[in-house]
XYZ file of C-alpha atoms in Angstrom:
554
model
C 0.000 0.000 0.000
C 1.195 3.496 -0.758
C 1.837 5.813 2.099
C 1.381 9.545 1.844
C 1.761 12.404 4.202
C 1.111 14.903 1.426
C -1.055 14.694 -1.665
C 0.864 17.000 -3.985
C 1.812 15.354 -7.157
C 2.793 16.750 -10.490
C 3.128 15.798 -14.083
C 5.777 13.540 -15.490
C 7.951 15.476 -17.847
C 10.542 12.898 -18.747
C 10.132 11.624 -22.225
C 9.247 14.991 -23.619
C 12.058 14.767 -26.135
C 11.340 11.198 -27.082
C 8.252 9.923 -28.730
C 7.341 13.152 -30.465
C 8.348 12.999 -34.087
C 7.440 10.177 -36.285
C 8.713 9.801 -39.748
C 9.529 7.765 -42.806
C 9.002 4.491 -44.487
C 11.299 1.694 -45.558
C 9.974 -0.440 -42.738
C 9.569 -4.130 -42.961
C 6.127 -5.654 -43.186
C 4.331 -3.918 -40.321
C 2.098 -6.720 -39.243
C 3.251 -9.719 -41.172
C 2.848 -12.216 -38.393
C 2.761 -15.797 -39.357
C -0.525 -17.638 -39.146
C -1.068 -19.105 -35.726
C 1.174 -16.646 -33.888
C 0.135 -13.702 -31.771
C -0.281 -10.490 -33.725
C 2.498 -8.034 -33.080
C 1.235 -4.674 -31.836
C 2.611 -1.969 -34.088
C 3.172 1.539 -32.789
C 3.890 4.786 -34.581
C 5.392 6.859 -31.797
C 8.317 8.913 -32.929
C 11.221 8.065 -35.189
C 12.748 9.274 -38.401
C 14.327 7.130 -41.046
C 16.827 5.751 -41.084
C 16.294 4.523 -37.556
C 19.377 5.159 -35.428
C 19.799 2.701 -32.587
C 19.905 5.228 -29.780
C 18.664 4.010 -26.404
C 20.674 6.436 -24.304
C 18.266 7.952 -21.731
C 20.583 10.960 -21.411
C 20.427 11.708 -25.133
C 18.121 14.531 -26.315
C 16.566 12.192 -28.884
C 16.560 8.532 -27.845
C 14.219 6.209 -29.672
C 10.716 5.960 -28.296
C 10.482 3.054 -25.894
C 13.794 3.843 -24.227
C 11.847 5.658 -21.569
C 9.205 3.434 -20.055
C 9.683 0.164 -21.891
C 13.367 -0.279 -20.999
C 14.025 2.249 -18.242
C 11.376 2.908 -15.638
C 10.865 5.325 -12.776
C 9.780 4.172 -9.338
C 6.065 4.938 -9.728
C 3.522 5.764 -12.425
C 1.626 9.022 -11.904
C -1.579 9.442 -13.873
C -2.307 12.973 -15.068
C -5.872 11.969 -15.895
C -6.803 11.063 -12.347
C -6.356 12.133 -8.744
C -5.767 8.541 -7.704
C -2.622 7.452 -5.919
C 0.516 6.686 -7.886
C 0.901 3.095 -9.092
C 3.902 1.116 -7.848
C 6.586 0.148 -10.339
C 10.037 -0.387 -8.813
C 8.903 1.474 -5.724
C 6.167 0.071 -3.519
C 5.604 2.950 -1.080
C 6.901 6.411 -0.250
C 6.537 8.915 2.522
C 7.579 12.503 3.086
C 8.696 13.805 6.434
C 6.524 16.526 7.905
C 8.816 19.270 6.600
C 9.080 17.730 3.124
C 12.864 17.498 3.247
C 13.131 13.743 3.680
C 11.623 11.209 1.326
C 11.609 7.530 2.297
C 11.036 5.003 -0.491
C 10.368 1.280 -0.251
C 11.781 -0.736 -3.159
C 10.372 -3.883 -4.716
C 12.355 -6.945 -3.600
C 11.705 -9.086 -6.692
C 12.899 -6.780 -9.478
C 15.784 -7.651 -11.795
C 17.681 -5.897 -14.539
C 17.188 -7.427 -17.937
C 20.707 -8.891 -17.727
C 19.565 -10.969 -14.745
C 21.201 -8.918 -11.989
C 18.953 -8.008 -9.034
C 17.785 -4.430 -8.592
C 19.074 -3.200 -5.226
C 18.762 -0.133 -3.056
C 22.335 0.667 -4.124
C 21.037 1.108 -7.691
C 18.429 3.574 -6.443
C 20.973 5.497 -4.377
C 23.295 5.539 -7.393
C 20.484 6.839 -9.620
C 19.828 9.855 -7.430
C 23.496 10.632 -6.762
C 24.773 10.068 -10.311
C 26.188 13.439 -11.228
C 24.304 13.880 -14.488
C 20.940 13.119 -12.873
C 21.440 14.313 -9.307
C 18.652 16.664 -8.121
C 20.031 20.110 -7.359
C 18.644 20.160 -3.847
C 19.631 16.612 -2.875
C 21.970 16.619 0.104
C 22.057 12.925 0.942
C 20.869 9.533 -0.298
C 21.316 6.441 1.822
C 20.122 2.854 1.969
C 18.214 2.457 5.215
C 18.018 -1.318 4.767
C 17.962 -3.711 1.848
C 14.505 -2.535 0.747
C 14.428 1.134 1.765
C 16.114 4.317 0.578
C 16.007 7.721 2.212
C 16.612 10.918 0.236
C 17.338 14.199 2.026
C 16.968 17.627 0.457
C 17.879 21.165 1.335
C 14.319 22.324 0.566
C 10.836 20.806 0.847
C 10.009 18.633 -2.153
C 6.246 18.179 -1.935
C 5.550 19.618 -5.387
C 8.502 17.815 -6.950
C 7.347 14.340 -6.045
C 6.592 13.377 -9.647
C 9.980 14.620 -10.815
C 11.651 12.462 -8.206
C 9.497 9.360 -8.273
C 7.558 9.500 -11.512
C 10.135 10.568 -14.082
C 13.636 9.868 -12.735
C 14.690 6.672 -14.510
C 16.383 4.097 -12.307
C 19.820 3.083 -13.596
C 21.916 -0.050 -13.051
C 24.965 0.932 -11.033
C 27.004 -1.960 -12.449
C 26.549 -0.570 -15.985
C 26.750 3.221 -15.583
C 29.199 3.613 -12.712
C 32.478 4.981 -14.017
C 30.924 6.402 -17.178
C 32.191 9.971 -17.003
C 30.233 11.165 -20.040
C 26.844 9.422 -19.951
C 25.390 11.777 -22.535
C 27.769 10.398 -25.171
C 27.086 7.238 -27.121
C 23.900 5.497 -28.156
C 23.685 2.730 -25.523
C 22.832 0.169 -28.181
C 22.200 -2.702 -25.725
C 20.337 -1.012 -22.864
C 20.072 -2.759 -19.495
C 16.915 -1.632 -17.755
C 14.169 -2.784 -15.439
C 11.253 -2.205 -17.788
C 8.791 -4.744 -19.193
C 10.520 -5.002 -22.579
C 13.997 -5.460 -24.039
C 15.345 -4.324 -27.393
C 15.088 -7.042 -30.028
C 15.624 -6.119 -33.699
C 16.466 -2.855 -35.448
C 16.272 -1.982 -39.125
C 16.340 1.263 -41.025
C 12.567 1.614 -40.856
C 11.503 -0.158 -37.674
C 12.609 -1.646 -34.397
C 11.050 -4.128 -32.027
C 10.918 -4.889 -28.328
C 10.188 -8.292 -26.825
C 8.810 -9.069 -23.385
C 11.413 -8.954 -20.619
C 11.407 -12.378 -18.993
C 13.068 -10.904 -15.917
C 10.286 -8.373 -15.334
C 8.390 -8.756 -12.082
C 5.039 -8.731 -13.912
C 5.698 -10.015 -17.462
C 3.561 -8.210 -20.065
C 0.939 -10.143 -22.003
C 2.098 -8.879 -25.401
C 5.195 -10.738 -26.576
C 6.349 -8.209 -29.153
C 5.877 -4.506 -29.807
C 7.062 -3.016 -33.095
C 7.823 0.686 -33.591
C 7.670 2.119 -37.095
C 9.390 5.129 -38.582
C 7.018 6.943 -40.908
C 6.922 9.976 -43.178
C 4.605 12.255 -41.240
C 0.909 12.319 -40.527
C -0.382 11.395 -43.967
C 1.790 8.294 -44.274
C 0.717 7.255 -40.787
C -2.919 7.821 -41.626
C -2.584 5.635 -44.718
C -1.086 2.844 -42.630
C -3.823 3.133 -40.013
C -6.423 2.816 -42.763
C -4.574 -0.234 -44.085
C -4.656 -1.847 -40.638
C -0.884 -1.752 -40.319
C -0.692 0.501 -37.264
C -2.343 -0.483 -34.001
C -1.559 2.476 -31.779
C -0.629 6.057 -32.558
C -1.384 9.668 -31.768
C -1.413 11.853 -34.856
C -3.529 14.641 -36.198
C -6.013 13.448 -38.798
C -8.580 15.675 -40.436
C -10.219 12.487 -41.752
C -10.443 10.767 -38.412
C -14.058 9.742 -38.900
C -13.176 7.527 -41.847
C -10.571 5.776 -39.689
C -13.114 5.312 -36.930
C -15.641 4.006 -39.452
C -12.945 1.618 -40.609
C -12.828 0.062 -37.162
C -10.167 1.940 -35.208
C -10.713 2.917 -31.605
C -10.442 6.663 -31.146
C -10.140 9.236 -28.373
C -9.509 12.985 -28.209
C -8.080 14.475 -25.042
C -7.065 18.151 -25.497
C -4.543 18.737 -22.727
C -1.200 19.962 -24.069
C -0.677 23.621 -25.058
C 0.316 24.409 -28.639
C 2.594 27.431 -28.480
C 5.105 29.466 -30.398
C 8.489 28.918 -28.814
C 10.302 32.232 -28.973
C 14.024 32.527 -28.454
C 13.299 35.362 -26.077
C 16.423 36.227 -24.148
C 19.019 38.460 -25.806
C 21.181 38.258 -22.681
C 21.548 34.518 -23.291
C 22.326 34.982 -26.976
C 18.943 35.081 -28.723
C 18.792 37.348 -31.744
C 15.883 38.682 -33.795
C 12.826 40.896 -33.353
C 11.167 38.345 -31.045
C 13.608 39.244 -28.270
C 11.514 42.402 -27.824
C 8.491 41.686 -25.564
C 6.461 44.211 -27.585
C 6.916 42.105 -30.711
C 5.860 38.966 -28.867
C 2.753 40.720 -27.547
C 1.920 42.020 -31.011
C 2.129 38.507 -32.448
C -0.044 37.245 -29.594
C -2.697 39.836 -30.448
C -2.441 39.201 -34.199
C -3.316 35.503 -33.990
C -6.870 34.491 -34.928
C -7.236 31.339 -32.858
C -10.774 30.576 -33.964
C -9.638 30.392 -37.584
C -6.663 28.215 -36.679
C -8.850 25.847 -34.712
C -11.343 25.495 -37.548
C -9.001 25.400 -40.540
C -5.849 23.747 -39.212
C -7.266 21.528 -36.488
C -10.768 20.830 -37.933
C -12.415 22.194 -34.821
C -10.792 19.745 -32.401
C -8.629 22.112 -30.353
C -9.785 24.121 -27.362
C -8.792 27.514 -25.885
C -5.865 27.791 -23.507
C -4.914 30.240 -20.797
C -1.961 32.650 -21.122
C -1.174 31.655 -17.524
C -0.356 28.150 -18.867
C -2.700 26.643 -16.292
C -4.964 23.947 -17.729
C -8.419 25.489 -18.087
C -11.059 23.700 -16.087
C -8.712 21.490 -14.155
C -6.396 24.244 -12.865
C -8.852 27.133 -12.612
C -8.283 27.521 -8.891
C -4.612 28.338 -9.585
C -5.322 31.205 -11.987
C -4.740 34.384 -10.011
C -7.504 36.877 -9.420
C -7.381 39.470 -12.170
C -5.243 37.302 -14.436
C -6.620 36.664 -17.938
C -8.470 33.372 -17.975
C -8.426 32.608 -21.672
C -6.528 33.808 -24.738
C -8.393 36.047 -27.209
C -9.928 33.875 -29.882
C -10.040 36.482 -32.637
C -7.259 38.643 -34.021
C -6.880 42.310 -33.141
C -4.357 43.714 -35.642
C -5.119 47.275 -34.584
C -4.186 46.506 -30.988
C -1.049 44.728 -32.202
C -0.055 47.849 -34.131
C -0.680 50.060 -31.126
C 1.639 47.905 -29.009
C 4.401 48.166 -31.589
C 3.940 51.912 -32.079
C 4.061 52.482 -28.333
C 7.382 50.630 -28.348
C 8.820 52.923 -31.030
C 8.032 50.970 -34.194
C 6.518 52.498 -37.333
C 5.452 51.036 -40.648
C 7.823 51.150 -43.605
C 6.914 51.416 -47.267
C 6.157 47.693 -47.419
C 3.609 47.963 -44.631
C 5.920 46.174 -42.196
C 6.710 47.667 -38.821
C 10.338 48.514 -38.248
C 12.502 50.148 -35.593
C 15.886 51.763 -36.118
C 15.664 50.613 -39.726
C 15.232 46.948 -38.765
C 11.906 45.483 -39.960
C 9.938 43.019 -37.858
C 10.680 40.016 -40.017
C 10.940 36.570 -38.468
C 11.214 32.943 -39.439
C 8.991 30.318 -37.905
C 9.266 26.564 -38.413
C 7.329 23.457 -37.539
C 8.198 19.837 -38.174
C 7.675 18.744 -41.752
C 4.788 16.288 -41.865
C 2.973 17.654 -38.826
C 0.211 18.752 -41.143
C -1.897 20.453 -38.495
C 1.050 22.497 -37.268
C 2.258 23.167 -40.799
C -1.173 24.536 -41.726
C -1.407 26.556 -38.518
C 1.987 28.064 -39.313
C 0.766 29.296 -42.677
C -2.328 30.820 -41.061
C -0.198 32.626 -38.472
C 1.984 33.921 -41.291
C -1.117 35.433 -42.956
C -2.546 36.798 -39.712
C 0.737 38.417 -38.681
C 1.048 40.067 -42.085
C -2.336 41.730 -41.528
C -0.825 43.300 -38.408
C 2.321 44.558 -40.164
C 4.573 41.703 -39.004
C 6.362 39.538 -41.536
C 6.606 35.920 -40.451
C 7.902 33.354 -42.904
C 6.499 29.955 -41.988
C 8.544 26.962 -43.040
C 9.202 23.386 -42.070
C 12.203 21.311 -41.282
C 12.980 17.803 -40.143
C 12.314 16.560 -36.645
C 16.061 16.388 -35.998
C 16.512 20.014 -37.083
C 13.561 20.989 -34.910
C 15.028 19.127 -31.916
C 18.527 20.487 -32.445
C 17.224 24.048 -32.802
C 15.204 24.122 -29.628
C 17.891 22.320 -27.636
C 20.520 24.907 -28.632
C 18.270 27.962 -28.893
C 19.163 28.653 -32.494
C 15.810 29.814 -33.826
C 13.494 32.819 -33.836
C 10.064 31.177 -33.645
C 9.050 27.533 -33.656
C 5.562 26.096 -33.525
C 5.669 23.388 -30.888
C 3.985 22.295 -27.709
C 4.359 21.973 -23.981
C 3.430 19.092 -21.735
C 0.708 19.767 -19.233
C 1.449 18.807 -15.665
C 0.104 15.454 -14.536
C -1.739 16.853 -11.550
C -4.057 19.789 -11.017
C -1.185 22.123 -10.244
C 0.856 24.116 -12.802
C 4.101 24.084 -10.778
C 5.896 21.590 -13.003
C 5.270 23.549 -16.193
C 6.466 26.759 -14.492
C 9.541 25.037 -13.145
C 10.572 23.099 -16.243
C 9.734 25.579 -18.998
C 10.390 28.939 -17.357
C 13.119 28.876 -14.722
C 16.717 29.895 -15.266
C 17.906 26.594 -13.839
C 16.358 24.774 -16.779
C 17.899 26.751 -19.610
C 21.337 27.550 -21.060
C 22.962 30.175 -23.306
C 22.248 29.945 -27.013
C 24.641 27.476 -28.592
C 24.790 25.264 -25.544
C 22.809 22.054 -25.593
C 20.053 21.898 -23.010
C 20.121 18.949 -20.679
C 17.583 16.443 -22.111
C 15.430 16.849 -19.001
C 15.394 20.659 -19.259
C 12.660 22.265 -21.348
C 13.202 26.025 -21.078
C 13.652 26.231 -24.826
C 13.007 29.978 -24.985
C 15.972 30.802 -22.713
C 13.603 32.772 -20.498
C 15.236 34.020 -17.311
C 13.327 36.109 -14.796
C 14.381 36.364 -11.128
C 10.785 37.022 -10.062
C 9.673 33.764 -11.661
C 12.659 31.859 -10.287
C 11.954 33.082 -6.769
C 8.227 32.387 -6.991
C 8.746 28.861 -8.335
C 11.149 28.150 -5.479
C 8.696 29.651 -2.993
C 5.870 27.459 -4.295
C 8.014 24.338 -4.130
C 8.911 24.972 -0.510
C 5.410 25.118 0.889
C 2.433 22.924 1.526
C 0.285 25.991 2.187
C -2.109 26.488 -0.724
C -2.524 30.206 -0.042
C 1.230 30.777 -0.202
C 1.432 28.725 -3.365
C -1.444 30.600 -4.988
C 0.305 33.881 -4.252
C 3.488 32.586 -5.852
C 1.614 31.420 -8.947
C -0.071 34.804 -9.273
C 3.381 36.429 -9.291
C 4.568 34.020 -11.986
C 1.478 34.635 -14.094
C 1.911 38.400 -13.944
C 5.400 38.013 -15.400
C 4.676 35.479 -18.128
C 1.396 37.037 -19.302
C 3.334 40.262 -19.819
C 6.528 38.718 -21.253
C 4.974 35.893 -23.332
C 8.143 33.807 -23.761
C 5.789 31.125 -25.097
C 3.036 32.631 -27.248
C -0.154 30.599 -26.666
C -2.090 29.221 -29.641
C -4.521 26.579 -28.306
C -4.781 23.245 -26.572
C -3.843 20.564 -29.070
C -6.275 18.032 -30.446
C -4.446 15.000 -28.986
C -6.115 12.415 -31.186
C -5.232 8.822 -30.471
C -6.103 5.779 -32.579
C -5.925 2.258 -31.256
C -6.769 -1.247 -32.365
C -9.372 -2.518 -29.952
C -10.216 -5.502 -32.124
C -6.985 -7.429 -31.689
C -5.903 -5.892 -28.358
C -7.776 -5.046 -25.191
C -7.028 -3.196 -22.000
C -6.914 0.319 -23.476
C -7.812 3.291 -21.295
C -11.376 4.395 -21.789
C -13.324 7.512 -20.860
C -14.571 5.606 -17.825
C -11.152 4.227 -16.939
C -8.407 6.689 -17.866
C -5.698 4.811 -16.012
C -3.061 6.587 -18.134
C -2.875 9.385 -20.684
C -3.408 7.811 -24.083
C -1.101 9.898 -26.263
C 1.936 8.045 -27.617
C 3.968 11.241 -27.266
C 3.818 10.784 -23.497
C 6.445 8.073 -23.266
C 5.889 6.890 -19.718
C 2.118 6.755 -20.125
C 2.435 4.866 -23.390
C 4.768 2.328 -21.822
C 2.401 1.879 -18.907
C -0.468 1.236 -21.313
C 1.531 -1.251 -23.363
C 2.383 -3.309 -20.312
C -1.329 -3.437 -19.436
C -2.587 -4.592 -22.847
C -3.270 -8.139 -23.873
C -4.451 -9.943 -27.002
C -8.210 -9.701 -27.321
C -10.048 -12.638 -25.813
C -7.103 -13.877 -23.762
């Protein structure tokens, strides 16, 4: 049984980099199982061709499945429910009254996939390994052969998911002595997860059930495909060659009519990443907050929802709190929802107040430098590609020249990791609990960013290079309290800063369509039993779902 002295839990963020892009063909027969054998479940969850065998959890772009199928955290936290966390390697945890000590009970029957037992020494190693060590950790000790105690300089109530739900447990006997864990591709990963790497080709790779796992999964084999964008994926779904994927499809009804299970769960914000911080090396008109505000006002979100997302997206809040679920955390007087229609006149007024004036081409400029920017989305993300073109048109109506383009997933990933971009159309991951702390911490604090040109740590998501001491202090203040009034005050301070600065320009909540084969496989989350978030882009949730599926009728 789980033990809790506090109920604060937050969203898993690990896996943000993995499981997002999905590309290319050249794969072997997707579902060519021999007669009489169990059908292999085929997933489209994020890979480009040719597939590169990268299972390094410290890499910015490991293959999907690395997180969750091979490497697991201690518990699974479900963003779709307020229920207790589900045990994985951990069986129970408890905070001290002041939140500075965290005691964790470890499963006594877990093994690494090389047959070695998982011990408390592995867990202590995981949290003290330099590349993954929490900043505020002051001590980690094995209390006995089944219990670990972590001690921190500050209370960790709001960081419980980061510690227990996303930190991937590592085998000490494999990683100890590796002075540069971010290097290399870790081609033969040794993990505790329910699956092990089997075969890899240029267009696909497979996992087979881990015989050493403490609860062997019912599905023997899971195949991951690399596919050329949404349309190619949609064609394969229609052909019955993909069993599980989350893509945008304007023709989703035909897929549903063809027999695919289907669910839409708008929950992740679609935003414009802006490289916002000139002090950290960002260049371009978007480093001026007035330009960012003008773009914010120029966007017609209703049109984008209808034309680019076929009506499936929903409004979001500029506070980055999830509307409905997180309403109580939106400060009094803060804007609740983004404007849904464009206001080019207001956008112009903002720019003129900041010293801009229109040139002969109808584009605002300042000191002879026109407001001209580039904006990219990942080629093949048809909804985002179409939204980019609409934003280009809408900005032009407000005297701002945005050139919308596309590039490969790898270019997209490299750009946001190093900060070498002006605008990118991307998304953020909503926190897993009804509390926006994780999104404020991971996407907005100075600790989670780096100067332009430096690669962000794979677990750091402050892509915009935003750095604001007021936000940093308020995030720290919120993390150090269990008092909801104090936390609400801190969030209000954060919201005042980010609504004004707009380092991430809100667009809408994404459509989050997921398709799944409920004819050959059963055990999927349903609206009545959302035991995990269905999107394949959420690596830990996807892995948790896969280990809970079984062949239909068995």
